PDB file of C-alpha atoms and ligand atoms in Angstrom:
ATOM      1  CA  MET O1193      19.007  -0.710   2.441  1.00 80.00           C
ATOM      2  CA  ARG O1194      16.381  -3.453   2.125  1.00 91.00           C
ATOM      3  CA  LYS O1195      13.215  -2.040   0.581  1.00 97.00           C
ATOM      4  CA  ILE O1196       9.654  -3.305   0.615  1.00 97.00           C
ATOM      5  CA  LEU O1197       7.979  -3.715  -2.780  1.00 98.00           C
ATOM      6  CA  ILE O1198       4.217  -4.164  -2.706  1.00 98.00           C
ATOM      7  CA  ALA O1199       2.124  -5.229  -5.695  1.00 98.00           C
ATOM      8  CA  ASN O1200      -1.474  -4.008  -5.440  1.00 98.00           C
ATOM      9  CA  TRP O1201      -3.448  -6.227  -7.796  1.00 98.00           C
ATOM     10  CA  LYS O1202      -6.690  -4.402  -6.924  1.00 98.00           C
ATOM     11  CA  MET O1203      -9.704  -6.279  -8.444  1.00 98.00           C
ATOM     12  CA  ASN O1204      -7.727  -7.956 -11.214  1.00 98.00           C
ATOM     13  CA  LEU O1205      -6.472 -11.443 -12.209  1.00 98.00           C
ATOM     14  CA  SER O1206      -7.869 -14.834 -11.224  1.00 98.00           C
ATOM     15  CA  VAL O1207      -6.618 -17.335  -8.642  1.00 98.00           C
ATOM     16  CA  SER O1208      -4.901 -19.430 -11.329  1.00 98.00           C
ATOM     17  CA  GLU O1209      -3.303 -16.323 -12.854  1.00 98.00           C
ATOM     18  CA  GLY O1210      -2.190 -15.292  -9.379  1.00 98.00           C
ATOM     19  CA  LEU O1211      -0.572 -18.691  -8.781  1.00 98.00           C
ATOM     20  CA  THR O1212       1.244 -18.553 -12.134  1.00 98.00           C
ATOM     21  CA  TYR O1213       2.405 -15.027 -11.274  1.00 98.00           C
ATOM     22  CA  LEU O1214       3.821 -16.068  -7.889  1.00 97.00           C
ATOM     23  CA  LYS O1215       5.663 -19.006  -9.440  1.00 97.00           C
ATOM     24  CA  ALA O1216       7.321 -16.633 -11.910  1.00 97.00           C
ATOM     25  CA  LEU O1217       8.192 -13.977  -9.348  1.00 97.00           C
ATOM     26  CA  LYS O1218      11.930 -13.402  -8.954  1.00 93.00           C
ATOM     27  CA  LYS O1219      13.218 -12.422  -5.562  1.00 85.00           C
ATOM     28  CA  ASN O1220      16.287 -10.596  -4.321  1.00 87.00           C
ATOM     29  CA  ALA O1221      17.209  -9.124  -0.962  1.00 89.00           C
ATOM     30  CA  ASN O1222      14.131  -6.890  -0.913  1.00 93.00           C
ATOM     31  CA  GLU O1223      10.891  -7.780   0.831  1.00 97.00           C
ATOM     32  CA  VAL O1224       8.142  -8.590  -1.685  1.00 97.00           C
ATOM     33  CA  VAL O1225       4.452  -8.346  -0.801  1.00 98.00           C
ATOM     34  CA  ILE O1226       1.387  -9.187  -2.877  1.00 98.00           C
ATOM     35  CA  ALA O1227      -1.858  -7.378  -2.026  1.00 98.00           C
ATOM     36  CA  ALA O1228      -4.395  -9.775  -3.496  1.00 98.00           C
ATOM     37  CA  PRO O1229      -8.211  -9.916  -3.482  1.00 98.00           C
ATOM     38  CA  PHE O1230      -9.688 -11.611  -0.383  1.00 98.00           C
ATOM     39  CA  THR O1231     -10.755 -14.743  -2.268  1.00 98.00           C
ATOM     40  CA  PHE O1232      -7.201 -15.424  -3.518  1.00 98.00           C
ATOM     41  CA  LEU O1233      -5.421 -15.337  -0.191  1.00 98.00           C
ATOM     42  CA  ASN O1234      -5.893 -18.900   1.023  1.00 98.00           C
ATOM     43  CA  ASP O1235      -4.922 -20.289  -2.376  1.00 98.00           C
ATOM     44  CA  LEU O1236      -1.764 -18.180  -2.559  1.00 98.00           C
ATOM     45  CA  LYS O1237      -0.683 -18.912   1.009  1.00 97.00           C
ATOM     46  CA  LYS O1238       1.349 -22.063   0.362  1.00 97.00           C
ATOM     47  CA  ILE O1239       3.414 -20.858  -2.571  1.00 97.00           C
ATOM     48  CA  ALA O1240       3.884 -17.449  -0.947  1.00 97.00           C
ATOM     49  CA  ARG O1241       5.350 -19.151   2.117  1.00 97.00           C
ATOM     50  CA  GLN O1242       7.621 -21.365   0.000  1.00 96.00           C
ATOM     51  CA  LYS O1243       8.963 -18.345  -1.890  1.00 96.00           C
ATOM     52  CA  ASN O1244       9.155 -16.086   1.160  1.00 95.00           C
ATOM     53  CA  ILE O1245       6.666 -13.666  -0.343  1.00 97.00           C
ATOM     54  CA  LYS O1246       4.339 -11.906   2.102  1.00 98.00           C
ATOM     55  CA  LEU O1247       0.613 -11.512   1.528  1.00 98.00           C
ATOM     56  CA  ALA O1248      -1.468  -8.405   2.125  1.00 98.00           C
ATOM     57  CA  ALA O1249      -5.218  -7.879   2.031  1.00 98.00           C
ATOM     58  CA  GLN O1250      -6.542  -4.771   0.321  1.00 98.00           C
ATOM     59  CA  ASN O1251      -8.962  -3.875   3.114  1.00 98.00           C
ATOM     60  CA  VAL O1252     -10.324  -5.082   6.460  1.00 98.00           C
ATOM     61  CA  SER O1253     -13.508  -4.491   8.401  1.00 98.00           C
ATOM     62  CA  GLN O1254     -13.575  -1.808  11.043  1.00 98.00           C
ATOM     63  CA  PHE O1255     -15.562  -4.301  13.144  1.00 98.00           C
ATOM     64  CA  ALA O1256     -14.133  -7.284  14.998  1.00 97.00           C
ATOM     65  CA  GLU O1257     -16.899  -9.780  14.115  1.00 97.00           C
ATOM     66  CA  GLY O1258     -20.642 -10.183  13.818  1.00 98.00           C
ATOM     67  CA  ALA O1259     -23.540  -9.241  11.562  1.00 98.00           C
ATOM     68  CA  TYR O1260     -21.652  -7.159   8.998  1.00 98.00           C
ATOM     69  CA  THR O1261     -22.572  -8.591   5.605  1.00 98.00           C
ATOM     70  CA  GLY O1262     -19.832  -8.386   3.017  1.00 96.00           C
ATOM     71  CA  GLU O1263     -17.022  -7.689   5.473  1.00 97.00           C
ATOM     72  CA  ALA O1264     -13.828  -9.604   6.333  1.00 98.00           C
ATOM     73  CA  SER O1265     -12.318  -9.314   9.811  1.00 98.00           C
ATOM     74  CA  ALA O1266      -8.689  -9.018  10.900  1.00 98.00           C
ATOM     75  CA  LYS O1267      -8.968 -12.497  12.444  1.00 98.00           C
ATOM     76  CA  MET O1268     -10.039 -13.907   9.054  1.00 98.00           C
ATOM     77  CA  LEU O1269      -7.139 -12.189   7.302  1.00 98.00           C
ATOM     78  CA  LYS O1270      -4.698 -13.662   9.791  1.00 98.00           C
ATOM     79  CA  GLU O1271      -6.104 -17.119   9.130  1.00 98.00           C
ATOM     80  CA  ALA O1272      -5.771 -16.511   5.381  1.00 98.00           C
ATOM     81  CA  GLY O1273      -2.040 -15.830   5.787  1.00 97.00           C
ATOM     82  CA  CYS O1274      -1.840 -12.033   5.684  1.00 98.00           C
ATOM     83  CA  SER O1275       1.149 -10.255   7.160  1.00 98.00           C
ATOM     84  CA  TYR O1276       0.006  -6.845   5.906  1.00 98.00           C
ATOM     85  CA  CYS O1277      -3.190  -5.013   4.983  1.00 98.00           C
ATOM     86  CA  LEU O1278      -3.714  -1.907   2.852  1.00 98.00           C
ATOM     87  CA  LEU O1279      -5.873   0.752   4.487  1.00 98.00           C
ATOM     88  CA  GLY O1280      -7.331   4.017   3.256  1.00 97.00           C
ATOM     89  CA  HIS O1281      -6.344   3.549  -0.359  1.00 97.00           C
ATOM     90  CA  SER O1282      -7.630   6.556  -2.319  1.00 96.00           C
ATOM     91  CA  GLU O1283      -9.988   4.249  -4.225  1.00 96.00           C
ATOM     92  CA  ARG O1284     -11.502   3.189  -0.894  1.00 97.00           C
ATOM     93  CA  ARG O1285     -11.715   6.804   0.273  1.00 97.00           C
ATOM     94  CA  ILE O1286     -13.204   8.089  -3.009  1.00 95.00           C
ATOM     95  CA  TYR O1287     -15.472   5.237  -4.174  1.00 96.00           C
ATOM     96  CA  PHE O1288     -16.496   3.852  -0.777  1.00 96.00           C
ATOM     97  CA  GLN O1289     -16.324   7.006   1.372  1.00 96.00           C
ATOM     98  CA  GLU O1290     -13.958   5.459   3.916  1.00 96.00           C
ATOM     99  CA  SER O1291     -13.081   7.916   6.655  1.00 97.00           C
ATOM    100  CA  ASP O1292     -10.002   8.441   8.796  1.00 97.00           C
ATOM    101  CA  ALA O1293     -12.054   7.415  11.862  1.00 97.00           C
ATOM    102  CA  GLN O1294     -12.801   4.076  10.189  1.00 97.00           C
ATOM    103  CA  ILE O1295      -9.128   3.657   9.300  1.00 98.00           C
ATOM    104  CA  ASN O1296      -8.207   4.269  12.943  1.00 98.00           C
ATOM    105  CA  GLN O1297     -10.492   1.418  14.008  1.00 98.00           C
ATOM    106  CA  GLN O1298      -9.168  -0.836  11.228  1.00 98.00           C
ATOM    107  CA  ILE O1299      -5.586  -0.230  12.388  1.00 98.00           C
ATOM    108  CA  LYS O1300      -6.500  -1.221  15.952  1.00 97.00           C
ATOM    109  CA  ASN O1301      -8.184  -4.422  14.722  1.00 98.00           C
ATOM    110  CA  LEU O1302      -5.186  -5.398  12.601  1.00 98.00           C
ATOM    111  CA  LEU O1303      -2.681  -4.764  15.375  1.00 97.00           C
ATOM    112  CA  LYS O1304      -4.536  -7.197  17.660  1.00 97.00           C
ATOM    113  CA  TYR O1305      -3.659  -9.924  15.125  1.00 98.00           C
ATOM    114  CA  LYS O1306      -0.135  -8.678  14.451  1.00 97.00           C
ATOM    115  CA  ILE O1307      -0.966  -7.696  10.881  1.00 98.00           C
ATOM    116  CA  THR O1308       0.996  -4.629   9.828  1.00 98.00           C
ATOM    117  CA  PRO O1309      -1.224  -1.847   8.458  1.00 98.00           C
ATOM    118  CA  ILE O1310      -0.125  -0.069   5.280  1.00 98.00           C
ATOM    119  CA  ILE O1311      -1.907   3.273   5.586  1.00 98.00           C
ATOM    120  CA  CYS O1312      -2.289   5.239   2.359  1.00 98.00           C
ATOM    121  CA  VAL O1313      -2.325   9.025   2.599  1.00 98.00           C
ATOM    122  CA  GLY O1314      -2.061  11.740  -0.001  1.00 97.00           C
ATOM    123  CA  GLU O1315      -3.674  14.795  -1.474  1.00 97.00           C
ATOM    124  CA  THR O1316      -5.905  15.163  -4.517  1.00 96.00           C
ATOM    125  CA  LYS O1317      -4.972  17.348  -7.475  1.00 94.00           C
ATOM    126  CA  GLN O1318      -7.315  20.123  -6.304  1.00 96.00           C
ATOM    127  CA  GLN O1319      -5.866  20.057  -2.779  1.00 97.00           C
ATOM    128  CA  ARG O1320      -2.343  20.245  -4.217  1.00 96.00           C
ATOM    129  CA  GLN O1321      -3.307  23.174  -6.459  1.00 96.00           C
ATOM    130  CA  LYS O1322      -4.643  25.007  -3.400  1.00 97.00           C
ATOM    131  CA  GLY O1323      -1.339  24.399  -1.562  1.00 97.00           C
ATOM    132  CA  LEU O1324      -2.978  22.051   0.957  1.00 97.00           C
ATOM    133  CA  THR O1325      -0.672  19.024   0.563  1.00 97.00           C
ATOM    134  CA  LYS O1326       0.906  19.182   4.029  1.00 97.00           C
ATOM    135  CA  GLN O1327      -2.368  20.052   5.705  1.00 97.00           C
ATOM    136  CA  VAL O1328      -4.118  17.051   4.140  1.00 98.00           C
ATOM    137  CA  ILE O1329      -1.331  14.617   5.019  1.00 98.00           C
ATOM    138  CA  LYS O1330      -1.190  15.894   8.583  1.00 97.00           C
ATOM    139  CA  ALA O1331      -4.967  15.655   9.080  1.00 97.00           C
ATOM    140  CA  GLN O1332      -5.120  12.124   7.622  1.00 97.00           C
ATOM    141  CA  LEU O1333      -2.222  10.911   9.762  1.00 97.00           C
ATOM    142  CA  LYS O1334      -3.450  12.574  12.949  1.00 96.00           C
ATOM    143  CA  ALA O1335      -6.946  11.096  12.695  1.00 97.00           C
ATOM    144  CA  ALA O1336      -5.879   7.652  11.489  1.00 97.00           C
ATOM    145  CA  LEU O1337      -3.188   7.297  14.148  1.00 96.00           C
ATOM    146  CA  ALA O1338      -5.128   8.680  17.127  1.00 96.00           C
ATOM    147  CA  GLY O1339      -4.230   6.613  20.196  1.00 95.00           C
ATOM    148  CA  ILE O1340      -1.702   4.504  18.271  1.00 94.00           C
ATOM    149  CA  LYS O1341       1.931   4.792  19.315  1.00 89.00           C
ATOM    150  CA  ASN O1342       5.176   2.915  18.871  1.00 88.00           C
ATOM    151  CA  VAL O1343       3.888   0.051  16.777  1.00 94.00           C
ATOM    152  CA  PRO O1344       5.225  -1.187  13.447  1.00 93.00           C
ATOM    153  CA  LEU O1345       3.363   0.596  10.654  1.00 96.00           C
ATOM    154  CA  ILE O1346       3.841   1.465   7.022  1.00 98.00           C
ATOM    155  CA  ILE O1347       2.680   4.805   5.657  1.00 98.00           C
ATOM    156  CA  ALA O1348       2.299   4.904   1.885  1.00 98.00           C
ATOM    157  CA  TYR O1349       2.478   8.398   0.441  1.00 98.00           C
ATOM    158  CA  GLU O1350       0.185   8.072  -2.541  1.00 98.00           C
ATOM    159  CA  PRO O1351      -0.671  11.464  -4.029  1.00 97.00           C
ATOM    160  CA  VAL O1352      -4.029  10.823  -5.688  1.00 96.00           C
ATOM    161  CA  TRP O1353      -3.050  12.848  -8.773  1.00 95.00           C
ATOM    162  CA  ALA O1354      -0.042  10.581  -9.367  1.00 96.00           C
ATOM    163  CA  ILE O1355      -1.940   7.274  -9.281  1.00 95.00           C
ATOM    164  CA  SER O1356      -2.066   5.994 -12.846  1.00 91.00           C
ATOM    165  CA  THR O1357      -5.780   5.206 -12.954  1.00 90.00           C
ATOM    166  CA  PHE O1358      -6.705   8.750 -11.858  1.00 93.00           C
ATOM    167  CA  GLN O1359      -4.653  10.248 -14.705  1.00 93.00           C
ATOM    168  CA  THR O1360      -5.924  10.815 -18.212  1.00 87.00           C
ATOM    169  CA  GLY O1361      -4.001  11.133 -21.467  1.00 82.00           C
ATOM    170  CA  LYS O1362      -0.796   9.515 -22.591  1.00 80.00           C
ATOM    171  CA  ASN O1363       1.666  11.318 -20.377  1.00 86.00           C
ATOM    172  CA  ILE O1364       1.082   9.438 -17.125  1.00 90.00           C
ATOM    173  CA  GLN O1365       3.648  10.453 -14.509  1.00 91.00           C
ATOM    174  CA  SER O1366       4.721   9.738 -10.947  1.00 95.00           C
ATOM    175  CA  ALA O1367       5.337  12.571  -8.482  1.00 95.00           C
ATOM    176  CA  SER O1368       8.752  14.219  -8.922  1.00 97.00           C
ATOM    177  CA  LEU O1369      11.665  13.069  -6.778  1.00 98.00           C
ATOM    178  CA  LYS O1370      11.586  16.502  -5.122  1.00 97.00           C
ATOM    179  CA  ASP O1371       7.895  16.128  -4.187  1.00 97.00           C
ATOM    180  CA  ILE O1372       8.485  12.579  -2.953  1.00 98.00           C
ATOM    181  CA  ILE O1373      11.393  13.655  -0.728  1.00 98.00           C
ATOM    182  CA  ALA O1374       9.441  16.598   0.691  1.00 97.00           C
ATOM    183  CA  ALA O1375       6.362  14.504   1.500  1.00 98.00           C
ATOM    184  CA  HIS O1376       8.392  11.645   3.012  1.00 98.00           C
ATOM    185  CA  ASN O1377      10.354  14.020   5.230  1.00 97.00           C
ATOM    186  CA  TYR O1378       7.117  15.643   6.326  1.00 97.00           C
ATOM    187  CA  ILE O1379       5.455  12.298   7.117  1.00 97.00           C
ATOM    188  CA  ARG O1380       8.519  11.167   9.061  1.00 96.00           C
ATOM    189  CA  SER O1381       8.231  14.178  11.351  1.00 94.00           C
ATOM    190  CA  PHE O1382       4.921  12.717  12.677  1.00 88.00           C
ATOM    191  CA  VAL O1383       5.695   9.034  13.052  1.00 91.00           C
ATOM    192  CA  SER O1384       7.905   6.861  15.226  1.00 84.00           C
ATOM    193  CA  GLY O1385      11.201   5.342  14.095  1.00 84.00           C
ATOM    194  CA  LYS O1386       9.451   1.975  13.719  1.00 85.00           C
ATOM    195  CA  THR O1387       7.371   3.329  10.831  1.00 95.00           C
ATOM    196  CA  ARG O1388       8.388   2.716   7.235  1.00 97.00           C
ATOM    197  CA  VAL O1389       7.404   5.356   4.692  1.00 98.00           C
ATOM    198  CA  ILE O1390       6.902   4.216   1.118  1.00 98.00           C
ATOM    199  CA  TYR O1391       5.832   5.840  -2.139  1.00 98.00           C
ATOM    200  CA  GLY O1392       3.040   4.880  -4.561  1.00 98.00           C
ATOM    201  CA  GLY O1393       1.819   6.509  -7.762  1.00 97.00           C
ATOM    202  CA  THR O1394       2.851   5.367 -11.252  1.00 96.00           C
ATOM    203  CA  VAL O1395       5.946   3.491 -10.138  1.00 97.00           C
ATOM    204  CA  ASN O1396       7.146   1.469 -13.135  1.00 96.00           C
ATOM    205  CA  PRO O1397      10.327  -0.243 -14.379  1.00 96.00           C
ATOM    206  CA  GLN O1398      11.503   3.048 -15.917  1.00 96.00           C
ATOM    207  CA  ASN O1399      11.319   5.226 -12.804  1.00 97.00           C
ATOM    208  CA  SER O1400      11.580   2.719  -9.944  1.00 97.00           C
ATOM    209  CA  LYS O1401      15.357   2.796  -9.651  1.00 97.00           C
ATOM    210  CA  ALA O1402      15.541   6.558  -9.122  1.00 97.00           C
ATOM    211  CA  ILE O1403      12.607   6.577  -6.680  1.00 97.00           C
ATOM    212  CA  LEU O1404      13.803   3.609  -4.641  1.00 97.00           C
ATOM    213  CA  LYS O1405      17.351   4.927  -4.472  1.00 96.00           C
ATOM    214  CA  LEU O1406      16.131   7.825  -2.321  1.00 97.00           C
ATOM    215  CA  LYS O1407      17.133   7.338   1.290  1.00 96.00           C
ATOM    216  CA  GLN O1408      13.799   8.779   2.429  1.00 96.00           C
ATOM    217  CA  VAL O1409      11.872   6.040   0.593  1.00 97.00           C
ATOM    218  CA  ASP O1410      11.591   2.635   2.305  1.00 97.00           C
ATOM    219  CA  GLY O1411       9.756   0.998  -0.574  1.00 97.00           C
ATOM    220  CA  ALA O1412       7.039   1.257  -3.180  1.00 98.00           C
ATOM    221  CA  LEU O1413       3.367   0.421  -3.597  1.00 98.00           C
ATOM    222  CA  VAL O1414       2.830  -0.511  -7.229  1.00 98.00           C
ATOM    223  CA  GLY O1415      -0.571  -0.720  -8.934  1.00 97.00           C
ATOM    224  CA  GLY O1416      -0.749  -0.865 -12.740  1.00 96.00           C
ATOM    225  CA  ALA O1417       2.865  -1.942 -13.246  1.00 97.00           C
ATOM    226  CA  SER O1418       2.404  -4.870 -10.873  1.00 98.00           C
ATOM    227  CA  LEU O1419      -0.264  -6.583 -12.951  1.00 98.00           C
ATOM    228  CA  LYS O1420       2.248  -8.224 -15.264  1.00 97.00           C
ATOM    229  CA  VAL O1421       4.856 -10.341 -13.492  1.00 98.00           C
ATOM    230  CA  SER O1422       7.518  -9.305 -16.025  1.00 97.00           C
ATOM    231  CA  SER O1423       7.044  -5.677 -15.132  1.00 97.00           C
ATOM    232  CA  PHE O1424       6.970  -6.257 -11.351  1.00 98.00           C
ATOM    233  CA  ASN O1425      10.034  -8.496 -11.706  1.00 97.00           C
ATOM    234  CA  ALA O1426      11.791  -5.642 -13.521  1.00 97.00           C
ATOM    235  CA  ILE O1427      11.012  -3.326 -10.588  1.00 97.00           C
ATOM    236  CA  ILE O1428      12.309  -5.922  -8.114  1.00 96.00           C
ATOM    237  CA  GLN O1429      15.484  -6.540 -10.139  1.00 92.00           C
ATOM    238  CA  ASN O1430      16.062  -2.797 -10.574  1.00 86.00           C
ATOM    239  CA  THR O1431      16.135  -2.163  -6.869  1.00 82.00           C
TER     240      THR O1431
HETATM  241  C1  PEP H2933      -2.151   2.420  -6.375  1.00 71.00           C
HETATM  242  O1  PEP H2933      -3.297   2.503  -6.816  1.00 71.00           O
HETATM  243  O2  PEP H2933      -1.912   2.104  -5.199  1.00 71.00           O
HETATM  244  C2  PEP H2933      -1.040   2.687  -7.275  1.00 71.00           C
HETATM  245  C3  PEP H2933       0.117   3.004  -6.770  1.00 71.00           C
HETATM  246  O3  PEP H2933      -1.354   2.588  -8.602  1.00 71.00           O
HETATM  247  P1  PEP H2933      -0.390   2.914  -9.825  1.00 71.00           P
HETATM  248  O4  PEP H2933       0.951   2.314  -9.541  1.00 71.00           O
HETATM  249  O5  PEP H2933      -1.067   2.272 -10.995  1.00 71.00           O
HETATM  250  O6  PEP H2933      -0.324   4.403  -9.930  1.00 71.00           O
END
């Protein structure tokens, strides 16, 4: 099955590094998406189109337009060539206090411009230790998707404890295949057939094959291992 592989560059690289990266990106039958900083998007648009690579923004305003200093609207993202937009990434939730109500509004704004939202959900380490994983996922999905039905969406299961930058020490690990299957099955019980469910959290060239082989997993959101094109290429080629 065709999978979607999304590189989340976060606040890294420069426009010229991004262009060099896209030129070196190898493609196969999978769909490849680059989630780049806002200021890169227009510059990446042409080469992305030539190579059939889709662009994603890493965030969007909850407001449609107006006096909202520092924000970028869904309309602006469309103009900049975005097909997708990340929402509710744990870094946005933790560092910028983004709420599920905000995410709900962001989804509605994106859908007006036919940009597919990639909604990140997942529990923290403490929530997992208290046995709250399902409860957290359910609450995040219910609030984010209130009033939204039968539209194309992507849900990224990103357990916060499995994201590389939230882990300390040398032994950085993804969630187990068993945990990934359980969470994906659970998420699927809440969403329509049009929704793709993908995994994110320390996906790298060593573990990507096993994770992406799972029938429950429609793709991967890759952070740290997407910063070098050789490593993201290895994930693409592995799949
Ligand atoms: C992320 O932050 O979305 C992510 C998946 O990061 P990493 O692959 O580095 O764990």
